[in-house]
Coordinates of C-alpha atoms and ligand atoms in Angstrom, one line a residue:
X153 CA -4.3 38.8 -23.7
X154 CA -4.1 35.0 -24.6
X155 CA -1.9 33.2 -27.5
X156 CA -2.7 30.0 -28.7
X157 CA 0.6 27.3 -28.5
X158 CA -0.1 24.1 -30.6
X159 CA -3.4 22.8 -29.3
X160 CA -3.9 24.7 -26.2
X161 CA -4.9 28.3 -25.1
X162 CA -2.5 29.7 -22.4
X163 CA -3.1 32.8 -20.5
X164 CA 0.1 35.0 -20.8
X165 CA -0.5 36.7 -17.4
X166 CA -0.4 34.5 -14.4
X167 CA -1.4 36.1 -11.6
X168 CA 0.5 35.8 -8.3
X169 CA 0.3 36.0 -4.7
X170 CA 2.8 36.8 -2.0
X171 CA 2.9 33.9 0.5
X172 CA 5.7 32.3 2.4
X173 CA 7.8 29.1 1.2
X174 CA 6.2 27.1 3.8
X175 CA 2.4 28.5 3.7
X176 CA 2.8 27.7 -0.2
X177 CA 4.1 24.3 0.3
X178 CA 1.5 23.2 2.9
X179 CA -1.3 25.0 0.5
X180 CA 0.0 22.8 -2.6
X181 CA -0.2 19.9 -1.2
X182 CA -3.8 20.5 0.1
X183 CA -4.4 21.6 -3.5
X184 CA -3.4 17.9 -4.2
X185 CA -5.9 16.3 -2.1
X186 CA -4.2 15.9 1.0
X187 CA -5.7 16.6 4.2
X188 CA -3.6 15.2 7.1
X189 CA 0.3 15.2 7.5
X190 CA 2.2 12.6 9.4
X191 CA 5.4 12.7 11.3
X192 CA 7.4 13.6 14.1
X193 CA 8.3 17.2 15.3
X194 CA 12.2 18.2 15.5
X195 CA 13.7 21.6 15.6
X196 CA 14.3 21.5 11.8
X197 CA 10.8 21.2 10.9
X198 CA 9.3 22.8 14.0
X199 CA 8.9 26.4 12.0
X200 CA 7.0 24.3 9.3
X201 CA 4.7 22.7 11.5
X202 CA 3.5 26.1 13.3
X203 CA 2.4 27.2 10.0
X204 CA 0.5 24.0 9.7
X205 CA -1.1 24.6 13.0
X206 CA -1.3 28.3 12.3
X207 CA -3.1 28.1 9.0
X208 CA -4.8 25.2 9.4
X209 CA -4.2 23.8 6.0
X210 CA -3.5 20.2 7.3
X211 CA -4.6 18.3 10.2
X212 CA -1.3 17.1 12.1
X213 CA -1.3 13.5 13.1
X214 CA 1.5 12.9 15.3
X215 CA 3.1 9.7 15.3
X216 CA 5.3 7.6 18.0
X217 CA 8.1 7.4 15.4
X218 CA 9.1 8.2 11.5
X219 CA 8.8 4.6 10.5
X220 CA 5.1 4.3 11.7
X221 CA 4.4 7.7 10.0
X222 CA 6.0 6.7 6.9
X223 CA 3.5 3.6 7.0
X224 CA 0.9 5.8 7.9
X225 CA 1.3 8.1 5.3
X226 CA 1.3 5.1 3.0
X227 CA -2.0 3.9 4.1
X228 CA -3.4 7.3 3.8
X229 CA -2.3 7.3 0.2
X230 CA -3.7 4.0 -0.8
X231 CA -7.1 5.1 0.1
X232 CA -6.6 8.8 -0.6
X233 CA -4.3 9.1 -3.6
X234 CA -1.7 11.0 -2.1
X235 CA -0.3 11.7 1.2
X236 CA 2.3 14.0 3.4
X237 CA 5.0 12.8 5.7
X238 CA 6.7 15.4 7.9
X239 CA 10.2 14.4 9.3
X240 CA 13.2 16.2 10.5
X241 CA 16.6 16.1 9.3
X242 CA 18.6 12.6 9.0
X243 CA 17.4 11.0 12.2
X244 CA 13.6 11.5 11.2
X245 CA 14.3 11.2 7.2
X246 CA 16.3 8.0 8.1
X247 CA 13.7 6.3 10.4
X248 CA 11.0 6.8 7.4
X249 CA 13.1 5.4 4.7
X250 CA 12.1 1.9 4.9
X251 CA 8.5 2.8 4.9
X252 CA 9.1 5.4 1.7
X253 CA 11.3 2.7 0.3
X254 CA 7.9 0.6 0.5
X255 CA 6.0 3.1 -0.9
X256 CA 8.0 2.8 -4.2
X257 CA 8.0 -0.8 -4.5
X258 CA 4.6 -0.6 -4.1
X259 CA 3.6 2.5 -6.3
X260 CA 2.0 4.6 -3.4
X261 CA 2.6 8.7 -3.9
X262 CA 3.7 10.1 -0.6
X263 CA 5.2 13.7 -0.5
X264 CA 8.2 13.1 2.2
X265 CA 9.0 16.8 3.8
X266 CA 12.3 17.0 5.5
X267 CA 13.0 19.9 7.6
X268 CA 16.6 20.4 7.2
X269 CA 19.4 22.1 8.4
X270 CA 19.4 25.9 7.6
X271 CA 21.2 27.7 4.6
X272 CA 23.1 29.7 7.1
X273 CA 24.8 26.5 8.6
X274 CA 25.7 25.2 5.0
X275 CA 26.7 28.6 3.8
X276 CA 28.8 29.2 6.9
X277 CA 30.3 25.8 7.3
X278 CA 28.6 25.3 10.9
X279 CA 28.7 22.2 12.1
X280 CA 25.0 21.2 13.0
X281 CA 23.5 18.3 15.2
X282 CA 21.4 15.4 13.3
X283 CA 24.3 15.5 10.9
X284 CA 27.4 13.3 10.5
X285 CA 29.6 16.4 11.8
X286 CA 31.6 16.4 9.0
X287 CA 30.3 19.4 7.2
X288 CA 28.0 17.5 4.8
X289 CA 24.6 18.0 4.0
X290 CA 23.9 15.8 1.0
X291 CA 23.9 12.4 2.5
X292 CA 20.3 12.1 3.2
X293 CA 18.8 13.6 -0.1
X294 CA 21.6 11.3 -1.6
X295 CA 20.0 8.1 0.4
X296 CA 16.5 9.4 -0.9
X297 CA 17.3 9.3 -4.3
X298 CA 17.5 5.5 -4.2
X299 CA 14.0 5.3 -3.1
X300 CA 11.9 8.5 -4.6
X301 CA 11.2 9.4 -8.1
X302 CA 12.1 12.7 -7.7
X303 CA 14.1 14.8 -4.6
X304 CA 14.6 18.7 -4.4
X305 CA 16.0 21.1 -1.8
X306 CA 13.9 23.7 -1.8
X307 CA 15.3 27.6 -2.0
X308 CA 13.4 30.5 -2.1
X309 CA 14.4 30.7 -5.8
X310 CA 13.2 27.2 -6.8
X311 CA 10.4 26.8 -4.6
X312 CA 7.5 27.3 -6.8
X313 CA 8.7 25.3 -9.5
X314 CA 10.3 22.4 -7.4
X315 CA 7.0 22.1 -5.1
X316 CA 4.9 21.8 -8.4
X317 CA 7.5 19.3 -9.8
X318 CA 7.5 17.0 -7.0
X319 CA 3.8 16.8 -6.3
X320 CA 3.0 16.4 -9.9
X321 CA 5.8 13.4 -10.1
X322 CA 4.4 11.9 -7.2
X323 CA 0.6 12.0 -8.5
X324 CA 1.6 11.5 -12.1
X325 CA 4.1 8.3 -11.5
X326 CA 2.3 6.8 -8.1
X327 CA 5.6 7.2 -6.6
X328 CA 6.8 9.0 -3.3
X329 CA 9.1 12.1 -3.7
X330 CA 11.4 13.6 -1.1
X331 CA 11.8 17.5 -0.4
X332 CA 14.1 19.0 2.0
X333 CA 13.0 22.6 3.2
X334 CA 15.7 24.2 5.1
X335 CA 14.6 25.6 8.2
X336 CA 15.6 29.0 7.7
X337 CA 13.5 29.7 4.7
X338 CA 10.0 28.5 5.7
X339 CA 9.0 32.0 6.7
X340 CA 10.5 34.1 3.8
X341 CA 8.0 35.4 1.3
X342 CA 8.0 34.7 -2.4
X343 CA 5.8 35.3 -5.5
X344 CA 3.7 32.1 -6.1
X345 CA 0.9 31.4 -8.6
X346 CA -2.5 32.4 -7.1
X347 CA -4.2 29.5 -9.1
X348 CA -4.6 26.2 -7.5
X349 CA -2.4 23.0 -8.4
X350 CA -4.3 21.2 -11.2
X351 CA -3.6 17.7 -11.1
X352 CA -4.8 16.0 -14.5
X353 CA -3.4 13.6 -16.9
X354 CA -2.2 15.5 -20.0
X355 CA -4.2 14.1 -23.0
X356 CA -2.1 11.2 -24.7
X357 CA -0.8 11.4 -28.2
X358 CA -4.5 11.0 -30.5
X359 CA -3.0 9.0 -33.2
X360 CA -0.9 6.5 -30.8
X361 CA -4.3 6.0 -28.7
X362 CA -6.1 5.3 -31.7
X363 CA -3.9 2.9 -33.2
X364 CA -3.2 1.1 -29.7
X365 CA -6.4 0.8 -28.8
X366 CA -7.3 -0.8 -32.5
X367 CA -4.6 -3.1 -31.9
X368 CA -5.6 -4.2 -28.8
X369 CA -9.5 -4.5 -29.9
X370 CA -8.6 -6.4 -33.1
X371 CA -6.7 -9.1 -31.0
X372 CA -9.6 -9.1 -28.8
X373 CA -12.1 -9.4 -31.0
X374 CA -10.4 -12.2 -32.6
X375 CA -9.7 -14.2 -29.8
X376 CA -11.3 -17.2 -28.6
X377 CA -10.1 -17.5 -25.1
X378 CA -9.2 -13.6 -23.8
X379 CA -8.3 -13.0 -20.6
X380 CA -7.2 -9.9 -18.5
X381 CA -4.6 -10.0 -15.5
X382 CA -4.4 -7.2 -13.1
X383 CA -1.6 -6.2 -10.9
X384 CA -2.1 -3.1 -8.8
X385 CA -1.4 -0.6 -11.0
X386 CA -5.1 -0.8 -12.1
X387 CA -6.1 0.5 -8.6
X388 CA -3.2 2.8 -8.1
X389 CA -4.3 4.7 -11.4
X390 CA -8.1 4.4 -10.7
X391 CA -8.7 2.3 -13.6
X392 CA -10.5 -0.6 -11.9
X393 CA -13.9 0.6 -13.5
X394 CA -12.5 0.8 -16.9
X395 CA -10.9 -2.6 -16.6
X396 CA -14.3 -4.1 -15.3
X397 CA -16.4 -2.0 -18.3
X398 CA -14.0 -3.7 -20.9
X399 CA -14.5 -6.9 -19.3
X400 CA -18.3 -6.7 -19.3
X401 CA -18.5 -5.4 -23.0
X402 CA -16.3 -8.0 -24.2
X403 CA -17.2 -10.8 -22.2
X404 CA -13.5 -10.9 -20.6
X405 CA -12.6 -12.9 -17.3
X406 CA -10.4 -11.1 -15.2
X407 CA -8.2 -12.3 -12.5
X408 CA -5.8 -10.6 -10.2
X409 CA -2.7 -11.0 -8.3
X410 CA -2.1 -11.1 -4.7
X411 CA -0.8 -7.6 -4.9
X412 CA -4.1 -6.3 -6.5
X413 CA -6.3 -8.2 -3.8
X414 CA -9.8 -6.4 -4.0
X415 CA -9.0 -3.8 -6.5
X416 CA -11.7 -5.8 -8.7
X417 CA -15.0 -6.2 -6.9
X418 CA -14.6 -10.2 -6.3
X419 CA -18.8 -10.2 -7.0
X420 CA -18.2 -9.0 -10.3
X421 CA -19.6 -11.9 -12.6
X422 CA -16.5 -11.5 -14.7
X423 CA -14.1 -12.1 -11.9
X424 CA -12.0 -15.2 -12.3
X425 CA -9.9 -15.3 -9.2
X426 CA -6.3 -14.9 -7.9
X427 CA -3.8 -15.8 -10.3
X428 CA -0.5 -17.0 -8.6
X429 CA 1.0 -20.0 -11.2
X430 CA 1.0 -23.2 -9.9
X431 CA -0.4 -22.0 -6.7
X432 CA -3.7 -20.9 -8.6
X433 CA -7.0 -22.8 -8.7
X434 CA -6.5 -24.7 -12.0
X435 CA -9.6 -23.0 -13.5
X436 CA -7.4 -19.6 -13.1
X437 CA -4.1 -20.8 -14.0
X438 CA -5.6 -22.6 -17.4
X439 CA -7.5 -19.3 -18.4
X440 CA -4.3 -17.1 -17.9
X441 CA -1.8 -18.9 -19.1
X442 CA -3.9 -20.5 -22.1
X443 CA -5.3 -17.4 -23.1
X444 CA -5.2 -16.2 -26.8
X445 CA -5.1 -12.8 -26.1
X446 CA -4.1 -11.9 -22.4
X447 CA -4.4 -8.3 -21.3
X448 CA -2.1 -7.4 -18.6
X449 CA -2.7 -4.5 -16.7
X450 CA 0.8 -3.1 -14.8
X451 CA 1.8 -7.2 -14.2
X452 CA 5.1 -7.4 -12.3
X453 CA 6.3 -10.9 -12.6
X454 CA 7.8 -11.6 -9.1
X455 CA 7.9 -14.6 -6.7
X456 CA 4.5 -13.9 -5.0
X457 CA 2.8 -13.2 -8.3
X458 CA 4.0 -16.0 -10.1
X459 CA 3.7 -18.8 -8.0
X460 CA 7.4 -18.4 -7.1
X461 CA 8.3 -18.7 -10.8
X462 CA 5.7 -21.6 -11.7
X463 CA 3.6 -19.6 -14.0
X464 CA 4.4 -18.6 -17.6
X465 CA 2.0 -15.8 -19.2
X466 CA 1.5 -16.3 -23.1
X467 CA 4.6 -15.2 -25.2
X468 CA 2.3 -12.4 -26.6
X469 CA 0.6 -11.3 -23.6
X470 CA -0.2 -7.8 -24.1
X471 CA 1.4 -5.2 -21.7
X472 CA -0.5 -2.1 -20.8
X473 CA 0.9 0.0 -18.2
X474 CA 0.5 3.5 -16.5
X475 CA 1.5 5.4 -19.0
X476 CA 2.8 3.2 -22.0
X477 CA 1.6 -0.3 -24.1
X478 CA 3.2 -3.2 -25.4
X479 CA 1.2 -5.0 -28.2
X480 CA 3.3 -7.6 -30.1
X481 CA 6.3 -5.6 -31.4
X482 CA 4.8 -2.4 -31.1
X483 CA 5.7 0.0 -28.2
X484 CA 3.2 2.8 -27.6
X485 CA 4.1 5.8 -25.7
X486 CA 2.2 9.2 -24.6
X487 CA -0.9 6.7 -23.8
X488 CA -2.6 6.4 -20.4
X489 CA -3.9 3.5 -18.9
X490 CA -7.8 4.7 -18.4
X491 CA -7.7 6.1 -22.1
X492 CA -6.5 3.1 -23.5
X493 CA -8.9 1.2 -21.7
X494 CA -11.8 3.1 -22.8
X495 CA -10.5 3.4 -26.4
X496 CA -10.4 -0.7 -26.3
X497 CA -13.8 -0.4 -24.5
X498 CA -15.3 2.0 -27.5
X499 CA -13.5 -0.4 -30.4
X500 CA -14.3 -3.8 -29.5
X501 CA -18.1 -5.1 -30.2
X502 CA -20.4 -6.2 -27.6
X503 CA -20.2 -9.8 -27.1
X504 CA -23.2 -11.7 -25.8
X505 CA -22.2 -15.3 -26.6
X506 CA -19.0 -16.1 -24.2
X507 CA -19.8 -17.7 -20.8
X508 CA -18.9 -15.8 -17.6
X509 CA -16.4 -17.7 -15.8
X510 CA -17.1 -20.4 -13.3
X511 CA -17.4 -18.4 -9.9
X512 CA -14.3 -18.8 -7.6
X513 CA -14.6 -21.3 -4.9
X514 CA -17.4 -20.8 -3.3
X515 CA -18.0 -19.0 0.0
X516 CA -17.6 -21.0 2.8
X517 CA -20.5 -22.0 5.1
X518 CA -21.1 -19.3 7.6
X519 CA -22.5 -19.8 11.4
X520 CA -20.6 -23.3 12.0
X521 CA -17.3 -23.5 12.5
X522 CA -16.9 -26.5 14.4
X523 CA -17.5 -27.2 18.3
X524 CA -17.4 -23.8 20.1
X525 CA -15.5 -25.3 23.0
X526 CA -12.6 -26.5 21.1
X527 CA -9.3 -24.8 21.0
X528 CA -9.3 -21.8 18.2
X529 CA -7.5 -23.1 15.0
X530 CA -6.6 -21.2 12.1
X531 CA -9.3 -22.4 10.1
X532 CA -11.9 -22.0 12.4
X533 CA -10.6 -18.4 13.0
X534 CA -10.8 -17.4 9.5
X535 CA -14.1 -19.0 9.2
X536 CA -15.4 -16.9 11.6
X537 CA -13.6 -13.8 10.4
X538 CA -15.2 -14.8 6.8
X539 CA -18.7 -14.2 8.5
X540 CA -17.5 -10.6 9.8
X541 CA -16.6 -9.2 6.8
X542 CA -19.2 -6.7 5.4
X543 CA -19.4 -4.6 2.2
X544 CA -17.1 -1.2 2.4
X545 CA -14.6 -2.7 5.0
X546 CA -11.0 -2.0 4.9
X547 CA -8.9 -4.5 5.5
X548 CA -5.4 -4.1 6.2
X549 CA -3.3 -7.2 6.7
X550 CA 0.6 -7.7 7.9
X551 CA 2.9 -10.5 7.1
X552 CA 2.9 -14.1 8.8
X553 CA 0.0 -16.0 8.8
X554 CA -2.4 -13.0 8.9
X555 CA -2.0 -12.9 5.2
X556 CA -4.4 -15.5 5.1
X557 CA -6.9 -12.8 5.4
X558 CA -5.9 -12.1 1.6
X559 CA -8.3 -15.4 0.9
X560 CA -11.2 -14.2 2.2
X561 CA -13.9 -13.4 -0.1
X562 CA -14.8 -10.0 0.2
X563 CA -17.9 -8.4 -0.4
X564 CA -18.4 -5.1 -2.8
X565 CA -16.5 -1.9 -2.0
X566 CA -13.6 -3.4 0.7
X567 CA -10.3 -2.5 0.3
X568 CA -7.1 -4.5 1.1
X569 CA -4.2 -3.1 2.3
X570 CA -1.1 -5.0 2.6
X571 CA 2.7 -4.7 1.7
X572 CA 3.2 -7.7 -0.4
X573 CA 6.0 -6.7 -2.1
X574 CA 8.4 -4.6 0.2
X575 CA 6.7 -6.9 3.1
X576 CA 8.3 -5.2 6.2
X577 CA 6.3 -6.4 9.2
X578 CA 5.1 -4.1 11.3
X579 CA 3.5 -1.8 8.6
X580 CA -0.1 -2.4 9.0
X581 CA -0.3 -0.9 12.6
X582 CA 1.2 2.2 11.2
X583 CA -0.9 1.8 7.9
X584 CA -3.9 1.4 9.6
X585 CA -3.8 4.7 11.3
X586 CA -3.6 6.4 7.7
X587 CA -6.4 4.2 6.5
X588 CA -8.5 5.3 9.6
X589 CA -7.7 9.1 9.2
X590 CA -8.4 8.6 5.1
X591 CA -11.8 7.1 5.8
X592 CA -12.8 7.7 9.0
X593 CA -16.4 6.3 8.2
X594 CA -15.5 2.7 7.2
X595 CA -15.1 0.1 9.2
X596 CA -11.3 -1.0 9.4
X597 CA -10.0 -4.5 10.5
X598 CA -6.4 -5.2 10.9
X599 CA -5.0 -8.6 10.9
X600 CA -1.7 -8.9 12.5
X601 CA 0.6 -11.7 14.2
X602 CA 2.4 -11.1 17.8
X603 CA 5.7 -10.5 16.0
X604 CA 4.7 -8.4 13.7
X605 CA 2.9 -6.0 15.9
X606 CA 6.1 -5.6 18.3
X607 CA 7.3 -3.8 15.8
X608 CA 5.0 -0.7 15.5
X609 CA 2.5 -1.5 18.5
X610 CA 3.1 1.8 19.9
X611 CA 0.8 3.4 17.1
X612 CA -2.3 1.7 18.5
X613 CA -2.0 4.7 21.4
X614 CA -2.3 7.1 18.3
X615 CA -5.2 5.2 17.0
X616 CA -6.6 5.6 20.3
X617 CA -5.7 9.3 21.0
X618 CA -7.8 10.1 17.5
X619 CA -10.8 7.9 18.7
X620 CA -10.7 5.9 15.7
X621 CA -12.4 2.4 16.0
X622 CA -11.1 0.0 14.4
X623 CA -10.9 -4.0 14.8
X624 CA -7.7 -5.4 15.7
X625 CA -7.3 -8.9 15.4
X626 CA -4.1 -10.2 16.4
X627 CA -2.9 -13.8 16.4
X628 CA -1.0 -14.9 19.8
X629 CA 0.9 -18.0 18.4
X630 CA 4.1 -17.1 20.4
X631 CA 6.6 -16.4 17.6
X632 CA 7.6 -15.9 13.8
X633 CA 5.4 -18.6 12.8
X634 CA 5.8 -17.8 8.7
X635 CA 9.5 -18.2 9.1
X636 CA 9.0 -21.5 10.8
X637 CA 7.7 -22.4 7.6
X638 CA 11.0 -21.4 6.0
X639 CA 13.4 -22.4 8.7
X640 CA 13.8 -23.4 12.2
X641 CA 10.6 -24.9 13.2
X642 CA 11.5 -24.9 16.6
X643 CA 14.8 -22.7 17.0
X644 CA 14.5 -20.1 19.7
X645 CA 15.1 -17.3 17.1
X646 CA 11.2 -17.6 16.0
X647 CA 10.3 -17.2 19.3
X648 CA 8.9 -13.8 20.7
X649 CA 8.3 -12.4 24.2
X650 CA 4.5 -13.2 25.1
X651 CA 3.2 -9.7 25.8
X652 CA -0.3 -9.1 27.3
X653 CA -1.7 -7.7 24.0
X654 CA -5.3 -7.6 24.8
X655 CA -4.1 -4.9 28.0
X656 CA -2.4 -2.4 25.8
X657 CA -5.3 -0.4 24.9
X658 CA -5.5 0.7 28.5
X659 CA -1.8 0.9 29.2
X660 CA -2.0 3.2 25.7
X661 CA -5.0 5.2 26.8
X662 CA -5.7 4.9 30.5
X663 CA -9.3 6.4 29.8
X664 CA -10.2 4.3 27.1
X665 CA -13.3 2.7 26.3
X666 CA -11.6 -0.2 24.0
X667 CA -13.2 -3.5 24.4
X668 CA -10.5 -5.8 24.6
X669 CA -11.0 -9.8 24.4
X670 CA -8.5 -12.8 24.7
X671 CA -9.7 -15.5 22.7
X672 CA -9.2 -19.1 23.0
X673 CA -11.8 -21.0 21.7
X674 CA -14.7 -20.4 18.7
X675 CA -17.1 -19.6 21.3
X676 CA -14.9 -16.6 22.8
X677 CA -14.2 -15.7 19.1
X678 CA -17.8 -15.6 18.3
X679 CA -18.7 -13.5 21.3
X680 CA -15.9 -11.2 20.6
X681 CA -17.2 -10.9 17.4
X682 CA -20.7 -10.0 18.3
X683 CA -19.3 -6.9 20.2
X684 CA -20.5 -3.4 18.3
X685 CA -18.1 -1.5 16.7
X686 CA -18.5 2.0 18.9
X687 CA -15.0 1.8 20.0
X688 CA -12.0 0.3 19.1
X689 CA -12.2 -3.5 19.9
X690 CA -8.8 -5.7 20.6
X691 CA -9.2 -9.3 19.6
X692 CA -6.4 -11.3 20.7
X693 CA -6.5 -14.7 19.5
X694 CA -4.3 -17.6 21.5
X695 CA -3.1 -20.1 18.7
X696 CA -0.9 -23.1 18.6
X697 CA 2.5 -22.1 17.5
X698 CA 2.8 -24.6 14.5
X699 CA -1.1 -23.9 13.3
X700 CA -0.6 -22.2 9.8
X701 CA -2.7 -22.5 6.9
X702 CA -1.3 -24.6 4.2
X703 CA -0.7 -21.8 1.7
X704 CA 1.2 -20.3 4.2
X705 CA 3.4 -23.4 4.7
X706 CA 3.6 -24.1 1.3
X707 CA 4.8 -20.8 0.4
X708 CA 7.5 -21.1 3.2
X709 CA 8.6 -24.3 2.1
X710 CA 8.9 -23.2 -1.7
X711 CA 10.8 -19.9 -0.2
X712 CA 13.4 -22.1 1.7
X713 CA 14.0 -24.1 -1.4
X714 CA 14.4 -20.7 -3.4
X715 CA 16.2 -18.7 -0.6
X716 CA 18.7 -21.3 0.3
X717 CA 19.3 -23.4 -2.7
X718 CA 19.9 -27.3 -3.0
X719 CA 22.7 -27.4 -0.3
X720 CA 20.5 -25.1 2.2
X721 CA 19.8 -26.3 6.1
X722 CA 15.9 -26.6 4.8
X723 CA 17.0 -30.2 3.9
X724 CA 17.8 -31.3 7.2
X725 CA 14.9 -33.0 9.4
X726 CA 12.8 -31.3 11.0
X727 CA 14.1 -28.2 10.0
X728 CA 10.9 -26.2 8.7
X729 CA 7.2 -26.5 9.6
X730 CA 5.7 -28.9 6.8
X731 CA 2.0 -29.4 5.7
X732 CA 0.2 -32.2 8.2
X733 CA 0.5 -35.6 5.5
Ligands
LIG273 C1 11.1 -5.6 8.9 C2 11.1 -6.8 8.7 N1 12.0 -7.5 9.6 C3 12.0 -9.3 9.5 C4 11.0 -9.6 8.7 C5 10.7 -11.4 8.3 N2 9.7 -11.6 8.4 C6 8.9 -12.0 7.5 S1 7.2 -12.7 8.4 C7 7.9 -12.6 9.9 C8 7.3 -13.3 10.9 C9 6.0 -12.6 11.5 O1 5.5 -13.0 13.0 P1 4.2 -12.9 13.0 O2 3.7 -11.3 12.7 O3 4.1 -13.1 14.6 O4 3.1 -13.7 12.2 P2 2.7 -15.2 12.1 O5 3.6 -15.8 11.0 O6 3.4 -15.9 13.5 O7 1.1 -15.5 12.6 C10 9.1 -12.0 9.8 C11 10.1 -11.9 11.1 C12 10.3 -8.7 7.8 N3 9.9 -9.4 6.6 N4 10.3 -7.3 7.7
LIG274 MG1 3.5 -14.9 15.3

């Protein structure tokens, strides 16, 4: 029998099947498009991992620690759309919380599953390990309430609704969620829906959609200098194609902020460049800040997207977000990013008489990066790497001078993975494991500094264990160079121990076929770059401790003024690395 409710037709007979709580959870995760899980076993999640192994629902990628697993899940979700992380009570969950918080800041949907203490212990007041030994069990779910969009402790009774609510929330909001599975219920049978989970945006309100699209289209059509500013949500909500279709039809230039690097194909004729307040190229800043109709997509003004608050967008900027829009005084709800962009594209007339933007700064000439025998400089390094990038590459970048990779001109179909907002160093090494698992057929390039690498280096062993073949570009400059641009140019706290980085593949996998290079000159680097990509390539570049790209120096110097104020120590002489005069 079917009943008609409003606009939809619903079957009143929902077929159900019997399945254990754990198997249902794994099944739903798989149905959400996730085929791997990252994490570390512990006695409270072993039963779920056994189910995972027995059913083969997901491929398990065990990591060296839960922090790295959380980064891996984040990297995986950025390419795959969603990820799963499995940890154990408290000790695992709290190790992972930094990465999950990063996923929240960066709008990455990760399902964190914590195998937690059994109900038996909660109900009988049994003191358990991995707790504070004070009879409490709510602290860790409370901690996760600060860094996730939704949390639940599963019971046999709520499992069906809560699993679906959490997965759907993560998918819909593009945010992480946290789910506790008490260890004594994973094997209990419950009745679960037979139908697969369907992740689809419910249609918006047709009137709101029409009037919102019409309002935007009429402003765009009347404008002389419209422009679009794109932040990371355009990528997370899969709307980059819609942005480009609109830009194409209405001939509107599109700029991105750093957090949205590579979201818009840089070879797209209407691609304008990177917007970052006064640190933008002048024509980009002028186009965005003086636009008479600026459409911002998910823009979040932050130090790193405003040129340290030097930028100011037009007061009447139209703000389009994942699920709402502001146009002038009007706020539209029950609309979605993709639908709005499609609606506006349909509603605007085809424009033919507006010039395409001047292209972003010319791609640096390849093949000539100075005297081959000269000591390797940052300038020569990035120029050589520019020539190495090819269409479809996945670039994963850590903090420090490796952020200069953001300035590379990217050919089509590249992805750029970095944790710009959260900025937890070491992120990239774990994240690389995740991007490799999500897209094993693409070439993955990691850009990381010695300091950042030391936080999460062990995960190279997992990358080798799974026979992945990334290229790891590590800058060995003896310390935290980017920090020297804030404060402590020569201070010991900015030094790190010198490791034999390029020897690590051998340490992490004695039978490795990885190719390691220690490069000190341009010629050394060129040789390393000519190695075939049939195995992991590790390139340790020895650089001067004070050689930093000007953009990194300037952002550090500005950051010092913002962070420490006019009475801060940065004003004393020679306290921070300044641009060469
Ligand atoms: C978890 C964490 N700890 C500390 C910091 C502060 N921090 C930001 S960049 C950085 C130094 C990075 O050094 P390195 O990776 O060697 O890059 P370099 O600038 O030397 O190329 C530090 C310590 C951070 N962002 N995250
Ligand atoms: Mg360094």
